[in-house]
Short mmCIF file of C-alpha atoms in Angstrom, two decimals:
data_model
loop_
_atom_site.label_atom_id
_atom_site.label_comp_id
_atom_site.label_asym_id
_atom_site.label_seq_id
_atom_site.Cartn_x
_atom_site.Cartn_y
_atom_site.Cartn_z
CA MET A 274 -22.87 -170.83 -92.98
CA THR A 275 -19.33 -170.29 -91.65
CA PHE A 276 -19.17 -169.35 -87.95
CA GLU A 277 -16.56 -166.93 -86.62
CA LEU A 278 -16.07 -169.17 -83.59
CA VAL A 279 -17.13 -172.62 -82.48
CA VAL A 280 -16.75 -173.87 -78.93
CA ILE A 281 -16.24 -177.62 -79.10
CA GLY A 282 -17.41 -179.11 -75.84
CA GLY A 283 -20.47 -177.83 -74.03
CA GLY A 284 -19.43 -178.79 -70.50
CA ASN A 285 -19.01 -176.37 -67.63
CA MET A 286 -15.93 -174.61 -68.99
CA GLY A 287 -17.23 -174.43 -72.55
CA ALA A 288 -20.55 -173.03 -71.35
CA ALA A 289 -18.79 -170.51 -69.10
CA LEU A 290 -16.76 -169.24 -72.04
CA VAL A 291 -19.83 -168.93 -74.25
CA GLY A 292 -21.67 -167.03 -71.54
CA GLY A 293 -18.73 -164.67 -70.99
CA LEU A 294 -18.30 -164.04 -74.72
CA LEU A 295 -21.98 -163.23 -75.17
CA ASP A 296 -22.29 -161.09 -72.05
CA GLY A 297 -19.17 -159.14 -72.99
CA GLY A 298 -20.27 -158.63 -76.57
CA VAL A 299 -17.11 -160.32 -77.85
CA VAL A 300 -19.11 -162.30 -80.41
CA GLU A 301 -22.60 -162.01 -81.81
CA ARG A 302 -25.04 -164.80 -81.10
CA ASP A 303 -25.36 -165.69 -84.76
CA GLN A 304 -21.57 -165.92 -85.17
CA VAL A 305 -20.87 -168.56 -82.52
CA ALA A 306 -21.81 -172.22 -82.32
CA VAL A 307 -21.44 -174.78 -79.55
CA VAL A 308 -20.61 -178.35 -80.49
CA GLU A 309 -21.89 -180.92 -78.00
CA PRO A 310 -22.44 -184.60 -78.88
CA ALA A 311 -24.71 -185.43 -75.91
CA GLU A 312 -28.34 -184.75 -76.76
CA THR A 313 -29.46 -184.03 -73.19
CA ARG A 314 -26.65 -181.52 -72.76
CA ARG A 315 -27.55 -179.88 -76.08
CA GLU A 316 -31.10 -179.41 -74.83
CA LEU A 317 -29.79 -177.73 -71.67
CA LEU A 318 -27.45 -175.46 -73.65
CA THR A 319 -30.30 -174.46 -75.96
CA GLY A 320 -32.17 -173.18 -72.92
CA LEU A 321 -29.12 -171.34 -71.61
CA PHE A 322 -28.19 -169.69 -74.90
CA PRO A 323 -31.26 -168.87 -77.01
CA ASP A 324 -30.49 -167.98 -80.63
CA VAL A 325 -27.07 -169.67 -80.45
CA ALA A 326 -26.49 -172.68 -82.70
CA ILE A 327 -26.12 -175.81 -80.54
CA VAL A 328 -25.02 -178.66 -82.80
CA ALA A 329 -23.72 -182.21 -82.64
CA ASP A 330 -20.98 -181.89 -85.26
CA VAL A 331 -18.37 -179.26 -86.03
CA PRO A 332 -19.71 -176.80 -88.63
CA PRO A 333 -17.62 -174.67 -91.03
CA CYS A 334 -15.73 -172.13 -88.89
CA ARG A 335 -12.84 -169.70 -88.81
CA ALA A 336 -11.65 -170.45 -85.27
CA ALA A 337 -12.37 -172.92 -82.48
CA VAL A 338 -12.06 -173.35 -78.74
CA LEU A 339 -11.26 -176.93 -77.80
CA ALA A 340 -12.93 -177.60 -74.45
CA VAL A 341 -12.80 -181.39 -74.56
CA LYS A 342 -11.12 -184.19 -72.65
CA PRO A 343 -7.35 -184.51 -73.20
CA GLN A 344 -7.60 -187.97 -74.74
CA THR A 345 -9.78 -186.67 -77.60
CA ILE A 346 -7.92 -183.43 -78.30
CA GLY A 347 -5.96 -184.67 -81.32
CA ALA A 348 -8.99 -185.90 -83.21
CA VAL A 349 -10.99 -182.79 -82.31
CA ALA A 350 -8.18 -180.46 -83.41
CA ALA A 351 -7.97 -182.25 -86.76
CA THR A 352 -11.75 -182.04 -87.22
CA ALA A 353 -11.77 -178.31 -86.43
CA ALA A 354 -8.98 -177.68 -88.93
CA GLN A 355 -10.83 -179.65 -91.58
CA ALA A 356 -13.87 -177.46 -90.89
CA GLY A 357 -11.79 -174.39 -91.77
CA ALA A 358 -10.47 -173.19 -88.42
CA THR A 359 -7.16 -171.36 -88.72
CA ARG A 360 -6.93 -170.64 -84.99
CA LEU A 361 -7.35 -173.08 -82.12
CA LEU A 362 -7.48 -172.34 -78.39
CA SER A 363 -7.13 -175.47 -76.26
CA VAL A 364 -8.18 -175.65 -72.62
CA ALA A 365 -7.44 -179.39 -72.42
CA ALA A 366 -5.15 -180.07 -69.47
CA GLY A 367 -1.69 -181.45 -70.09
CA VAL A 368 -1.69 -181.67 -73.90
CA THR A 369 1.16 -179.67 -75.41
CA THR A 370 0.85 -177.23 -78.25
CA SER A 371 3.16 -179.39 -80.38
CA VAL A 372 0.75 -182.32 -80.14
CA ILE A 373 -2.25 -180.14 -81.01
CA ALA A 374 -0.42 -178.37 -83.85
CA ALA A 375 0.68 -181.69 -85.34
CA ALA A 376 -2.90 -182.95 -85.29
CA ALA A 377 -4.28 -179.73 -86.82
CA GLY A 378 -1.71 -179.50 -89.60
CA GLU A 379 -0.02 -176.59 -91.29
CA GLY A 380 -1.57 -173.15 -91.40
CA VAL A 381 -3.34 -173.42 -88.03
CA ALA A 382 -2.22 -171.24 -85.11
CA VAL A 383 -2.50 -172.98 -81.74
CA VAL A 384 -2.71 -171.40 -78.29
CA ARG A 385 -2.88 -173.49 -75.13
CA ALA A 386 -4.58 -172.26 -71.97
CA MET A 387 -4.87 -173.24 -68.33
CA PRO A 388 -8.06 -171.73 -66.87
CA ASN A 389 -9.51 -172.42 -63.45
CA THR A 390 -13.01 -173.07 -62.13
CA PRO A 391 -13.84 -169.51 -60.94
CA ALA A 392 -14.19 -168.79 -64.66
CA LEU A 393 -17.66 -170.30 -64.15
CA VAL A 394 -18.63 -167.09 -62.33
CA GLY A 395 -16.55 -164.72 -64.44
CA GLU A 396 -13.70 -164.52 -61.90
CA GLY A 397 -11.21 -166.94 -63.36
CA VAL A 398 -7.46 -166.87 -63.83
CA SER A 399 -6.16 -168.20 -67.13
CA ALA A 400 -2.64 -168.53 -68.46
CA ILE A 401 -2.00 -168.78 -72.19
CA ALA A 402 1.02 -170.01 -74.15
CA PRO A 403 1.55 -170.01 -77.92
CA ALA A 404 2.67 -172.84 -80.15
CA ASP A 405 5.54 -172.26 -82.54
CA GLY A 406 4.12 -170.17 -85.37
CA ALA A 407 1.44 -168.47 -83.26
CA GLY A 408 1.94 -164.70 -83.13
CA ASP A 409 0.91 -161.81 -80.95
CA ASP A 410 -2.36 -161.41 -82.86
CA ASP A 411 -3.22 -165.04 -82.04
CA LEU A 412 -2.46 -164.41 -78.37
CA ASP A 413 -4.57 -161.25 -78.48
CA TRP A 414 -7.43 -163.35 -79.87
CA ALA A 415 -7.07 -165.99 -77.14
CA GLU A 416 -6.80 -163.32 -74.46
CA GLN A 417 -10.01 -161.69 -75.65
CA ILE A 418 -11.86 -164.99 -75.32
CA LEU A 419 -10.55 -165.92 -71.88
CA GLY A 420 -10.65 -162.31 -70.70
CA SER A 421 -14.42 -162.54 -70.89
CA VAL A 422 -14.31 -164.79 -67.80
CA GLY A 423 -11.48 -163.29 -65.77
CA LEU A 424 -7.79 -162.39 -65.64
CA VAL A 425 -5.41 -163.62 -68.37
CA VAL A 426 -1.61 -163.85 -68.15
CA ARG A 427 0.84 -164.84 -70.88
CA VAL A 428 3.54 -167.38 -70.02
CA ALA A 429 5.98 -169.69 -71.73
CA GLU A 430 4.51 -173.14 -72.19
CA ASP A 431 6.98 -174.73 -69.78
CA ARG A 432 5.47 -172.54 -67.02
CA LEU A 433 1.96 -173.91 -67.43
CA ASP A 434 2.58 -176.74 -64.97
CA ALA A 435 3.44 -174.15 -62.31
CA VAL A 436 0.24 -172.28 -63.20
CA THR A 437 -1.68 -175.53 -62.81
CA GLY A 438 -0.24 -176.08 -59.35
CA LEU A 439 -0.99 -172.52 -58.26
CA THR A 440 -4.21 -171.18 -59.81
CA GLY A 441 -5.50 -174.37 -61.45
CA SER A 442 -5.51 -176.33 -58.20
CA GLY A 443 -5.60 -173.24 -55.98
CA PRO A 444 -9.39 -173.03 -55.64
CA ALA A 445 -9.34 -176.42 -53.90
CA TYR A 446 -6.82 -175.11 -51.37
CA VAL A 447 -9.05 -172.12 -50.67
CA PHE A 448 -12.12 -174.35 -50.33
CA LEU A 449 -10.25 -176.55 -47.85
CA ILE A 450 -9.39 -173.47 -45.80
CA ALA A 451 -13.05 -172.41 -45.99
CA GLU A 452 -14.16 -175.85 -44.76
CA ALA A 453 -11.78 -175.61 -41.82
CA LEU A 454 -12.95 -172.10 -40.92
CA VAL A 455 -16.59 -173.20 -41.00
CA ASP A 456 -15.81 -176.15 -38.74
CA ALA A 457 -13.87 -173.85 -36.41
CA GLY A 458 -16.77 -171.43 -36.20
CA VAL A 459 -19.16 -174.22 -35.34
CA LEU A 460 -16.76 -175.58 -32.73
CA ALA A 461 -16.58 -172.08 -31.22
CA GLY A 462 -20.35 -172.17 -30.74
CA LEU A 463 -21.78 -170.44 -33.83
CA PRO A 464 -24.66 -171.98 -35.83
CA ARG A 465 -23.48 -173.54 -39.11
CA THR A 466 -26.24 -171.70 -40.99
CA ASP A 467 -24.67 -168.43 -39.86
CA VAL A 468 -21.04 -169.50 -40.23
CA GLU A 469 -21.15 -170.60 -43.88
CA PRO A 470 -22.19 -167.20 -45.33
CA MET A 471 -19.87 -165.45 -42.87
CA VAL A 472 -16.88 -167.45 -44.13
CA ALA A 473 -17.85 -166.93 -47.76
CA GLN A 474 -18.03 -163.17 -47.23
CA LEU A 475 -14.79 -163.25 -45.26
CA LEU A 476 -13.03 -164.70 -48.31
CA VAL A 477 -14.74 -162.29 -50.71
CA GLY A 478 -13.80 -159.29 -48.58
CA ALA A 479 -10.22 -160.38 -48.01
CA ALA A 480 -9.80 -161.06 -51.74
CA ALA A 481 -11.17 -157.61 -52.58
CA LEU A 482 -8.64 -155.95 -50.26
CA LEU A 483 -5.82 -158.03 -51.74
CA GLN A 484 -6.90 -157.18 -55.28
CA ARG A 485 -7.03 -153.49 -54.39
CA ASP A 486 -3.73 -153.26 -52.51
CA GLY A 487 -1.74 -156.18 -53.91
CA ASP A 488 0.30 -156.59 -50.72
CA ALA A 489 -0.59 -159.76 -48.81
CA ALA A 490 2.14 -159.33 -46.18
CA GLY A 491 1.23 -155.69 -45.59
CA LEU A 492 -2.47 -156.45 -45.26
CA ARG A 493 -1.74 -159.26 -42.81
CA ALA A 494 0.38 -156.89 -40.74
CA LYS A 495 -2.42 -154.32 -40.59
CA VAL A 496 -4.78 -156.91 -39.10
CA THR A 497 -2.20 -158.12 -36.59
CA SER A 498 -1.84 -156.04 -33.44
CA PRO A 499 1.09 -156.91 -31.15
CA GLY A 500 -0.08 -159.33 -28.50
CA GLY A 501 -3.60 -159.38 -29.93
CA THR A 502 -6.05 -162.06 -30.97
CA THR A 503 -4.86 -162.30 -34.58
CA ALA A 504 -1.24 -162.63 -33.47
CA ALA A 505 -2.25 -165.54 -31.24
CA GLY A 506 -4.02 -167.27 -34.13
CA LEU A 507 -1.18 -166.69 -36.58
CA ARG A 508 1.31 -168.12 -34.10
CA VAL A 509 -0.58 -171.41 -34.18
CA LEU A 510 -0.65 -171.44 -37.98
CA GLU A 511 3.08 -170.84 -38.16
CA GLU A 512 3.75 -173.52 -35.52
CA ARG A 513 1.71 -175.96 -37.63
CA ALA A 514 3.74 -174.99 -40.73
CA THR A 515 0.68 -173.83 -42.67
CA ARG A 516 2.76 -171.58 -44.92
CA ALA A 517 5.17 -174.42 -45.78
CA ALA A 518 2.29 -176.82 -46.38
CA LEU A 519 0.72 -174.50 -48.96
CA ILE A 520 4.05 -174.02 -50.72
CA ASP A 521 4.57 -177.79 -50.81
CA ALA A 522 1.02 -178.32 -52.08
CA VAL A 523 1.57 -176.01 -55.06
CA GLN A 524 4.86 -177.72 -55.87
CA ALA A 525 3.33 -181.20 -55.60
CA ALA A 526 0.45 -180.24 -57.91
CA ALA A 527 2.87 -178.70 -60.41
CA ASP A 528 5.02 -181.84 -60.36
CA ARG A 529 1.95 -184.01 -60.90
CA SER A 530 0.82 -181.83 -63.80
CA ARG A 531 4.26 -182.20 -65.36
CA ALA A 532 4.13 -185.99 -64.99
CA LEU A 533 0.63 -186.28 -66.43
CA GLY A 534 1.59 -184.06 -69.36
CA SER A 535 4.62 -186.23 -70.13
CA SER A 536 2.52 -189.40 -70.13
CA SER A 537 -0.22 -187.97 -72.40
CA ASN A 538 2.04 -186.47 -75.10
#
């Protein structure tokens, strides 16, 4: 049997993509296979995705998602191409499309992606970039896959390091802010068991407003009354250069992504 799509790598990201594809009706259960070499992980995936082929080796296929570690991407790309894949979508960090395309050989369209961890709950942000020779139809295909777990944007490949610094690493910045807010609530006298769900909902609600209105500065201004409590808090954040620290954090992560990519290609 030849599968329409195989997801090579049954880790968290690979499993999230399979779940999104099935829930969104992008692929039929009998047309997708998950390739996972670890037996214990295969057993878990079998329970998560009944009626989906969970296998140890790459079967005949028309297209493949490469959700494996960067150091194995070349060999995996070559194996997928040998199995018949004419399209490859890589979510391996730092490995350029030229490296993947060279490993896959002629006649294989390659798209590289940078997703982030909220894809695990269907709320991810992914950026995609094509290799030379990949066309709009190949990008449409990749966008359909990643769109099953969140927002997808198309960028030039040389912008993927900036995406990594912003949305790839961004969840960690948000979690750090959440940690600090929880600690602040406890210090102010609130029980931690109450504060943790309050902070989580605070972030959910603020994100929903930002998604609806798309104007962070305007929303901040609406919350900030002259001489009020929010103004007092924001003054401290500005004095501590919180804005500059976040900008520097994104730039540092982007620079590190660029350096790691150079060393692995």
